[in-house]
Short mmCIF file of C-alpha atoms in Angstrom, two decimals:
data_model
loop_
_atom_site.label_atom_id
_atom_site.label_comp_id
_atom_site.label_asym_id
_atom_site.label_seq_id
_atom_site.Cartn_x
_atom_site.Cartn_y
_atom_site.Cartn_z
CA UNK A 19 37.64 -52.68 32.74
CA UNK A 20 35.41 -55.47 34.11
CA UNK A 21 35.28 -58.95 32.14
CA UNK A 22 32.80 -59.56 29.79
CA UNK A 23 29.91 -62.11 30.82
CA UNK A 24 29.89 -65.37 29.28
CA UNK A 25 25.81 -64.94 28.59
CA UNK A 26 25.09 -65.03 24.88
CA UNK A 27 25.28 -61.41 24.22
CA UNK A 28 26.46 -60.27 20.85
CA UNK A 29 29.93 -58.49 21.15
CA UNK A 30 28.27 -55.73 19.99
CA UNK A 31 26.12 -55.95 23.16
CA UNK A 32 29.14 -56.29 25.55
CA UNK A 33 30.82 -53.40 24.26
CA UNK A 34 27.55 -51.26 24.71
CA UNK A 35 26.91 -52.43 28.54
CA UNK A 36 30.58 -51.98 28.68
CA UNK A 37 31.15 -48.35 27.17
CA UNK A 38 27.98 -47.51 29.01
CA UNK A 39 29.02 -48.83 32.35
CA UNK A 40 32.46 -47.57 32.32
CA UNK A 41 31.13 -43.62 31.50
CA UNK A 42 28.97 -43.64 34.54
CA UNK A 43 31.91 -44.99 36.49
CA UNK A 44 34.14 -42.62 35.59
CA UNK A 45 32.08 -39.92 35.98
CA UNK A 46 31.34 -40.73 39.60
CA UNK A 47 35.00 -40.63 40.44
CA UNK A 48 36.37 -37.83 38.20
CA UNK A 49 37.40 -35.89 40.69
CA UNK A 50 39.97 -38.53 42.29
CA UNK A 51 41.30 -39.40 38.49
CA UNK A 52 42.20 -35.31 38.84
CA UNK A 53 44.08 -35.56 41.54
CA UNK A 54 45.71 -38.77 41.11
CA UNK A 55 47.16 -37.42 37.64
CA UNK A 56 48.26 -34.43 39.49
CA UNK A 57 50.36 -36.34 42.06
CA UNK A 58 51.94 -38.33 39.64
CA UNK A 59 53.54 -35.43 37.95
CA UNK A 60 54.92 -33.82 41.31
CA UNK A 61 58.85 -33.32 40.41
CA UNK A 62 60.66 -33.12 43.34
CA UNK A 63 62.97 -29.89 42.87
CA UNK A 64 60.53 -27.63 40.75
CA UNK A 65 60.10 -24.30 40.78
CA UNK A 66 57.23 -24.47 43.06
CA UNK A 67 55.77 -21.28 41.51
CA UNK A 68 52.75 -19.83 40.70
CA UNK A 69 51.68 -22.73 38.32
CA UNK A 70 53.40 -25.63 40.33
CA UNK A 71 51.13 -27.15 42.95
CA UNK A 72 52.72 -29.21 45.88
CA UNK A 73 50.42 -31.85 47.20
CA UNK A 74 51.40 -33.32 50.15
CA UNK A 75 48.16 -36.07 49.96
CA UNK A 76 45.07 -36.91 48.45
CA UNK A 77 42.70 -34.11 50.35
CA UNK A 78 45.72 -31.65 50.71
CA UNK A 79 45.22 -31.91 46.92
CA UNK A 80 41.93 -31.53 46.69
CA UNK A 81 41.72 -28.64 48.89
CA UNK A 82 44.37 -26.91 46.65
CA UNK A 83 42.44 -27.60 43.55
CA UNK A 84 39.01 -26.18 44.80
CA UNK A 85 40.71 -23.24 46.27
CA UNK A 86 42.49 -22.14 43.05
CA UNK A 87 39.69 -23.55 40.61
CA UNK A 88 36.50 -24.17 42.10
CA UNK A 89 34.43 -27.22 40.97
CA UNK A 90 35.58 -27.13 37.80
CA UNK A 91 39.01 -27.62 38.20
CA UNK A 92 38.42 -31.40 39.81
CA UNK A 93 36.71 -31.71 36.23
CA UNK A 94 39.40 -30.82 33.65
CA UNK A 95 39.67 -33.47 30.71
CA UNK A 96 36.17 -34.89 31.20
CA UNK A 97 35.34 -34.55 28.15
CA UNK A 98 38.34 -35.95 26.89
CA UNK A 99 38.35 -38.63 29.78
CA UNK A 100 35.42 -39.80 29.10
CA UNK A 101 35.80 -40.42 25.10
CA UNK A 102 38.86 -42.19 26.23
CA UNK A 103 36.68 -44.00 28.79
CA UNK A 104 34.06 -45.19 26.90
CA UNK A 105 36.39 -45.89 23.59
CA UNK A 106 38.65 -47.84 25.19
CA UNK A 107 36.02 -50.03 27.04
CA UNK A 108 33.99 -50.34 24.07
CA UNK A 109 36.78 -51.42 22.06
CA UNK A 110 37.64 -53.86 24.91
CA UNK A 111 34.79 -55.59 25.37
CA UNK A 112 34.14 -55.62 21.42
CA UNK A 113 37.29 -57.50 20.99
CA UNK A 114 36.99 -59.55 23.95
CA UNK A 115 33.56 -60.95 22.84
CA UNK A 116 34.58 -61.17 19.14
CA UNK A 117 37.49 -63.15 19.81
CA UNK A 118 36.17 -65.18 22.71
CA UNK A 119 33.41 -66.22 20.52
CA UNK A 120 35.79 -67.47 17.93
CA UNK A 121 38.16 -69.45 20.08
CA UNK A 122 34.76 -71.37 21.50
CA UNK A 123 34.12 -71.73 18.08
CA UNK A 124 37.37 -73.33 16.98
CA UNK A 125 36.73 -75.62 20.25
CA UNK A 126 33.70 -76.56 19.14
CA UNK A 127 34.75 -77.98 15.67
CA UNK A 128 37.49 -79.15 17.01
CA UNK A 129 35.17 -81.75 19.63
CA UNK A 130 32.97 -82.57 16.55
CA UNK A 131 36.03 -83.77 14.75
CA UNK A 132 36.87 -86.06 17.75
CA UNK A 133 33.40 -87.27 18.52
CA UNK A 134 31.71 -87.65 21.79
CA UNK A 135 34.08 -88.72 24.89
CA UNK A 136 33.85 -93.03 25.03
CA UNK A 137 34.06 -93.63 21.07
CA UNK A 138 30.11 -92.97 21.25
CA UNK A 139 28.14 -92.62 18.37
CA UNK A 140 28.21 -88.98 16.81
CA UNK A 141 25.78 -86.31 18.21
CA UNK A 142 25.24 -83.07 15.82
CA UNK A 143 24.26 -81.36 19.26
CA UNK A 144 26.77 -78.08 19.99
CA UNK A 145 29.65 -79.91 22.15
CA UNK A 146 29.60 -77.51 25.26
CA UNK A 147 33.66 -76.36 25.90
CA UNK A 148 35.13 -73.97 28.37
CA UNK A 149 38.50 -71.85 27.97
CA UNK A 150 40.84 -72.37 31.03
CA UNK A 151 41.52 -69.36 33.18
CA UNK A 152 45.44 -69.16 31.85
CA UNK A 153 43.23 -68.43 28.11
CA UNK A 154 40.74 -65.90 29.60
CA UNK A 155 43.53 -64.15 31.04
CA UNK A 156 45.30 -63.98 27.67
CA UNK A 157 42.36 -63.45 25.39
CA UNK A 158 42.11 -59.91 27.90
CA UNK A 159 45.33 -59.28 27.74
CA UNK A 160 44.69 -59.05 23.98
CA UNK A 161 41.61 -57.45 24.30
CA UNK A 162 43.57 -54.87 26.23
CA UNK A 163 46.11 -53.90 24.30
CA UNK A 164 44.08 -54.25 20.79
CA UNK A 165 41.71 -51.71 22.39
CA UNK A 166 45.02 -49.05 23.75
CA UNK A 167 45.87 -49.29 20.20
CA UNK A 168 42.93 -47.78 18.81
CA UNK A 169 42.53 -45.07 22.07
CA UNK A 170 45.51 -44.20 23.64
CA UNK A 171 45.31 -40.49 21.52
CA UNK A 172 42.36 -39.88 23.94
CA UNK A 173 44.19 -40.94 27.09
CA UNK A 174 47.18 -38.68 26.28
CA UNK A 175 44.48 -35.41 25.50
CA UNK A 176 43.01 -36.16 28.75
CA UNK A 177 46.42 -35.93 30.93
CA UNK A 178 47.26 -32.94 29.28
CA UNK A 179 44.28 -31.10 30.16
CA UNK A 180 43.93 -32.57 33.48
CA UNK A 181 47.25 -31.21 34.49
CA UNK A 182 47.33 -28.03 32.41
CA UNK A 183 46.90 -24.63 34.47
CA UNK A 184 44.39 -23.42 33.72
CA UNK A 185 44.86 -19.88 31.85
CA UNK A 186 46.67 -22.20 29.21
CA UNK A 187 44.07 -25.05 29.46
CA UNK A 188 42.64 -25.68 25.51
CA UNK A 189 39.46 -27.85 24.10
CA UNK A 190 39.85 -31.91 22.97
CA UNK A 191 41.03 -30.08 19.56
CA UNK A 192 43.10 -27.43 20.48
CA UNK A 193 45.19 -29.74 22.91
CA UNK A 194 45.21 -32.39 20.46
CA UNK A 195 46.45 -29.71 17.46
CA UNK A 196 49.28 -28.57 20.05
CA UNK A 197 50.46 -32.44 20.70
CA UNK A 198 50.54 -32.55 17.01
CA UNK A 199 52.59 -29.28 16.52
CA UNK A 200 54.85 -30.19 19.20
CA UNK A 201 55.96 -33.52 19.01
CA UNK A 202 54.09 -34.36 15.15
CA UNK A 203 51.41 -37.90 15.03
CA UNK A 204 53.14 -39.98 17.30
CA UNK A 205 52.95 -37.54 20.04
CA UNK A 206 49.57 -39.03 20.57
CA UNK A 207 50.92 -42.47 21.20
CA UNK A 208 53.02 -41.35 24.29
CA UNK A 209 52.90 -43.85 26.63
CA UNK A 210 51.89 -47.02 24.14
CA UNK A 211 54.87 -49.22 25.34
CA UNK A 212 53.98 -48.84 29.29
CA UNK A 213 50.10 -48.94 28.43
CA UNK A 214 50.98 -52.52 26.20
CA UNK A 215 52.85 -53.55 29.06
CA UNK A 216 49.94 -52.69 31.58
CA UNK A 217 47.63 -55.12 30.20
CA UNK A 218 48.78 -57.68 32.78
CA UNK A 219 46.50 -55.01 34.81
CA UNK A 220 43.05 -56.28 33.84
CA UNK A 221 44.06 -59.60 33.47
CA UNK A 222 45.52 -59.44 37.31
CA UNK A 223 42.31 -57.98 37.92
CA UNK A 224 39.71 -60.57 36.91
CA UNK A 225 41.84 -63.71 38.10
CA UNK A 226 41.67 -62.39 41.61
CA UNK A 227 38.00 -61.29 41.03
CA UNK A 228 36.80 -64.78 39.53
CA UNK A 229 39.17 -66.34 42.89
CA UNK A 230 37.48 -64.21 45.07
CA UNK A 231 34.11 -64.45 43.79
CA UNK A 232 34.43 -68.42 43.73
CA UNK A 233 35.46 -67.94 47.78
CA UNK A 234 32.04 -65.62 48.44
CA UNK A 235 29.87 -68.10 46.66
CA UNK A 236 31.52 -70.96 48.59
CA UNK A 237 30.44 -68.86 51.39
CA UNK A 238 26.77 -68.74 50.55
CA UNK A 239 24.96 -71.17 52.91
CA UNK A 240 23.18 -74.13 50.60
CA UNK A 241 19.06 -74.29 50.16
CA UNK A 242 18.66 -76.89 52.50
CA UNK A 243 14.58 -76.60 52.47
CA UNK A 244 12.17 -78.60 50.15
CA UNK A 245 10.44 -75.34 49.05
CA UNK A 246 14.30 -74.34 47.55
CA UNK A 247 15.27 -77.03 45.79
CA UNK A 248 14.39 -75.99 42.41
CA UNK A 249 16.47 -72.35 43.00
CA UNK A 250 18.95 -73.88 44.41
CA UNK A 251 19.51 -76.24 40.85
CA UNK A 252 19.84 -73.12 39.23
CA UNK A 253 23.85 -70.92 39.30
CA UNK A 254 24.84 -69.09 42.71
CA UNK A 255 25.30 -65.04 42.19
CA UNK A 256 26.67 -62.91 44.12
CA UNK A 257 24.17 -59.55 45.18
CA UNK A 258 25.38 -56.00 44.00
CA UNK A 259 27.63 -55.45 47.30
CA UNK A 260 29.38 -58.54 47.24
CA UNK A 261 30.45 -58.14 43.23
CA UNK A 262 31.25 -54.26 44.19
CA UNK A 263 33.46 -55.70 47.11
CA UNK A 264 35.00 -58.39 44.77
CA UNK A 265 35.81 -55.64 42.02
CA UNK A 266 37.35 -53.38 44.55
CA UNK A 267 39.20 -55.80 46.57
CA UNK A 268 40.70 -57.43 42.98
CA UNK A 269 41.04 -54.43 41.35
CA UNK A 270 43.30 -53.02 44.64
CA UNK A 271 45.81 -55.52 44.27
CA UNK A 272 45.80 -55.05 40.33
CA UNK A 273 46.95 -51.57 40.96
CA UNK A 274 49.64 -52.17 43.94
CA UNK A 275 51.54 -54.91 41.82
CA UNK A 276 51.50 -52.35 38.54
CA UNK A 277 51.10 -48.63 39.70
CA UNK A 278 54.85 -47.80 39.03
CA UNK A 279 54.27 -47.84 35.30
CA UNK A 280 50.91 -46.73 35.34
CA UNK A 281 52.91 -43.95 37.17
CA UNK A 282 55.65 -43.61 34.49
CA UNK A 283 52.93 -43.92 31.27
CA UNK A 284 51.28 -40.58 33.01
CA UNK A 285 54.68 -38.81 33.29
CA UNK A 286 55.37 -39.89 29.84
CA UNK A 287 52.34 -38.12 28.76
CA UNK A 288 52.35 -35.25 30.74
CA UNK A 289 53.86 -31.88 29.58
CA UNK A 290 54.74 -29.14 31.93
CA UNK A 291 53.06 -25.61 32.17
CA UNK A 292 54.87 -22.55 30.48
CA UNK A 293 55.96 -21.24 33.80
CA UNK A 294 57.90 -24.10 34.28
CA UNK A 295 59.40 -24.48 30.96
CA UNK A 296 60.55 -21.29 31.60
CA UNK A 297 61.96 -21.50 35.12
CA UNK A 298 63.93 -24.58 33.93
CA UNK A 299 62.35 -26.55 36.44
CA UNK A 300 60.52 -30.04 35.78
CA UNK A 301 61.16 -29.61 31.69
CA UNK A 302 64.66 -30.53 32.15
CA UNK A 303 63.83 -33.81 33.68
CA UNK A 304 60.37 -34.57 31.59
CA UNK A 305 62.42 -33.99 28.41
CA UNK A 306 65.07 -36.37 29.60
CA UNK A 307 62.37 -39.28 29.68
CA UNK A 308 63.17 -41.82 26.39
CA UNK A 309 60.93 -44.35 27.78
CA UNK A 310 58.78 -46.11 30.73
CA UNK A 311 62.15 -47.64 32.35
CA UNK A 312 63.76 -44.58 31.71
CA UNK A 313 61.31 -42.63 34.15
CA UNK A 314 61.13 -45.19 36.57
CA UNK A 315 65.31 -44.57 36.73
CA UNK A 316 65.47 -40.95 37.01
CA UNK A 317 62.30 -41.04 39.19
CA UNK A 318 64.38 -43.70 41.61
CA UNK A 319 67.22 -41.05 41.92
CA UNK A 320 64.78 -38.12 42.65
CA UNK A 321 62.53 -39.78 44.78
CA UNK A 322 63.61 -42.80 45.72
CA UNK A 323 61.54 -45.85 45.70
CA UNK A 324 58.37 -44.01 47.61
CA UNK A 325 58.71 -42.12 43.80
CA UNK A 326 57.34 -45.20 42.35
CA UNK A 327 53.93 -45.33 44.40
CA UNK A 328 54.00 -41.32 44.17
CA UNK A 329 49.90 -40.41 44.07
CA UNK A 330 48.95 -44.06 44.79
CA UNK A 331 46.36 -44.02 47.43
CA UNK A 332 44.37 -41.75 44.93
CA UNK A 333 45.03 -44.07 42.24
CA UNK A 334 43.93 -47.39 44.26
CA UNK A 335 40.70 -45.20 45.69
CA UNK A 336 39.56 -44.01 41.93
CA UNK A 337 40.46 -47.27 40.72
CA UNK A 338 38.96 -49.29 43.35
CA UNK A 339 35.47 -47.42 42.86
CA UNK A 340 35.83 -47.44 39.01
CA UNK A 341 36.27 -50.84 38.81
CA UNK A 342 33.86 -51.95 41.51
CA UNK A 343 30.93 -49.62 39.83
CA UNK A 344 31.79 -50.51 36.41
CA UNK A 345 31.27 -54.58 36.99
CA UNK A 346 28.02 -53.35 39.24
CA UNK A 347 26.52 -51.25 36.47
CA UNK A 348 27.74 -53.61 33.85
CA UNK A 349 25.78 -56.71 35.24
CA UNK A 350 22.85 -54.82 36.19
CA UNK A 351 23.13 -53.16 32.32
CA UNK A 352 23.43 -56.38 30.93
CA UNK A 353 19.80 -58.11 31.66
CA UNK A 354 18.28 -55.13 29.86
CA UNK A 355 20.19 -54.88 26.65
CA UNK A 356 19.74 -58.92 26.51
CA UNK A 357 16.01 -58.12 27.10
CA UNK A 358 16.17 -55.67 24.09
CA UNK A 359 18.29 -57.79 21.73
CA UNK A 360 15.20 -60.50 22.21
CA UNK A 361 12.77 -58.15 21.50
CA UNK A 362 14.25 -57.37 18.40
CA UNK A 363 15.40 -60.79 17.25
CA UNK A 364 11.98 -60.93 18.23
CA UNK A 365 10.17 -58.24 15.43
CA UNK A 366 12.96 -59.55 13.10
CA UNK A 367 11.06 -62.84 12.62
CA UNK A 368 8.03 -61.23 12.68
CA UNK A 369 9.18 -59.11 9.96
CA UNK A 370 7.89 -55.82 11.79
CA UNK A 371 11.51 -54.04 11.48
#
């Protein structure tokens, strides 16, 4: 997820450039959220049959997927992946926006009450007030988890298809009816503790991408020319490469510091094919899991600790190139749904619509 912008679009507004942005991310890089799932599932000591993949890396794993399924197989869950997608953003940036707006708000009262800085006389001008970084950082981390509340059901669909074989893959539905049947409503809220828990992600995520975008801009050499003076009055931005560097770079170490329970919210959601079940292989330790720390144990005594970061260089790459295209799209998005909120605040006055 990228952070909202602080222009003066409704949160109704952010969430659209933000559900919007975040669909065309993902489905740029579906392929690599395919194969990442699939890594993080590998059992060490399964039956290695005819369902059971072993991927050794990223394009062993793709190569294995395209020979047994074609095209399509790098695409299982999209449907499902992207409803999660865009819900989850949408109800992120919603929240984010409705509850940054009230805290500024609050702020704002709050500096009327005391009056202008100096004991000046009183001004009923809008005091202007910031949030510090540590309260940006917690208002996503709220965001966050208020919006894996509402769409984690989605997210746990999506795994399950994604790693299904695919003779017992079944629609949104049908895989949503069989979580359901097998482990009743809050089968669709496996995973909720980890995914609560990884909503230090984001907010790891834009501090080092508001750090590193403050170092780029320092960067930027200053108008120095008569002719520039005006432009350079007006706020430094960074160009479409430098914010897609900034996102990727920020959203890499996001992902190092948390992937081992991103990696144990997967497992936790995962369930293994029939042939498995069967065999005995990876059900008896997937059934054992009671919870996030409980996988990251038994994962430790399989694996060891390269267990943890099992599938992560497909996980950094798809979230690298999510994260950078989503704050790319995003801020080019954003300038045209401002544009059409003023044109209709626009025929609102004139009383056209």
């Amino acid at each position: 997820m990228a952070k909202p912008s602080k222009e003066a679009l409704p949160p109704f507004g952010q969430a659209l450039t933000g559900a919007a942005s975040a669909a065309l991310a993902l489905l740029l890089v579906y392929p690599l959220d395919t194969i990442k799932t699939r890594m993080q599932n590998l059992v060490k000591g399964g039956t290695g049959g005819e369902e059971q993949e072993i991927y050794h890396s990223v394009w062993d794993a793709a190569t294995k997927i395209y020979q047994r399924e074609g095209i399509r197989g790098f695409y299982a869950g999209l449907g499902a992946g992207l409803m999660g997608q865009t819900s989850t953003n949408f109800a992120y940036f919603y929240w984010y926006s409705f509850i940054r707006s009230f805290c500024l708000r609050q702020l704002q009262q709050r500096q009327r009450r005391r009056g202008p800085p100096g004991g000046g006389a009183a001004t009923t001008a809008t005091p202007t007030v910031s949030l510090s970084t540590a309260a940006e950082l917690a208002l996503g981390a709220l965001a966050a988890a208020l919006a894996q509340l509402f769409t984690i059901p989605i997210s746990v669909i999506a795994t399950r298809q994604q790693t299904a074989p695919t003779r017992e893959r079944l629609s949104v539905w049908g895989t949503a009816r069989e979580i359901i049947a097998d482990d009743g409503w809050a089968g669709l809220w496996k995973g909720l503790k980890p995914s609560l828990v990884l909503v230090v992600n984001p907010s790891i995520t834009y501090g080092a991408f508001e750090r590193i975008k403050t170092v780029m801009l320092a960067q930027r050499p200053l108008a120095t020319t008569g002719a520039s003076l005006a432009a350079s009055a007006t706020p430094l931005s960074l160009s479409a490469l430098q914010v897609f560097v900034a996102g990727a770079l920020s959203k890499t170490l996001a992902t190092i510091v948390t992937y081992p329970y991103i990696m144990a919210k997967v497992r936790l959601q995962w369930k293994p094919s029939k042939s498995e079940t069967k065999a005995g292989g990876s059900e008896s330790v997937q059934a054992a899991y009671t919870s996030a720390v409980d996988v990251l144990r038994k994962v430790w005594q399989i694996d060891g600790f390269t267990g943890w970061y099992k599938g992560m260089q497909a996980q950094i790459s798809k979230a690298m190139l999510t994260q950078a295209l989503l704050l790319m799209i995003k801020d080019k998005l954003e300038s045209y749904v401002m544009l059409m909120f003023a044109l209709l605040r626009t025929l609102q006055k004139q009383k056209r619509i």
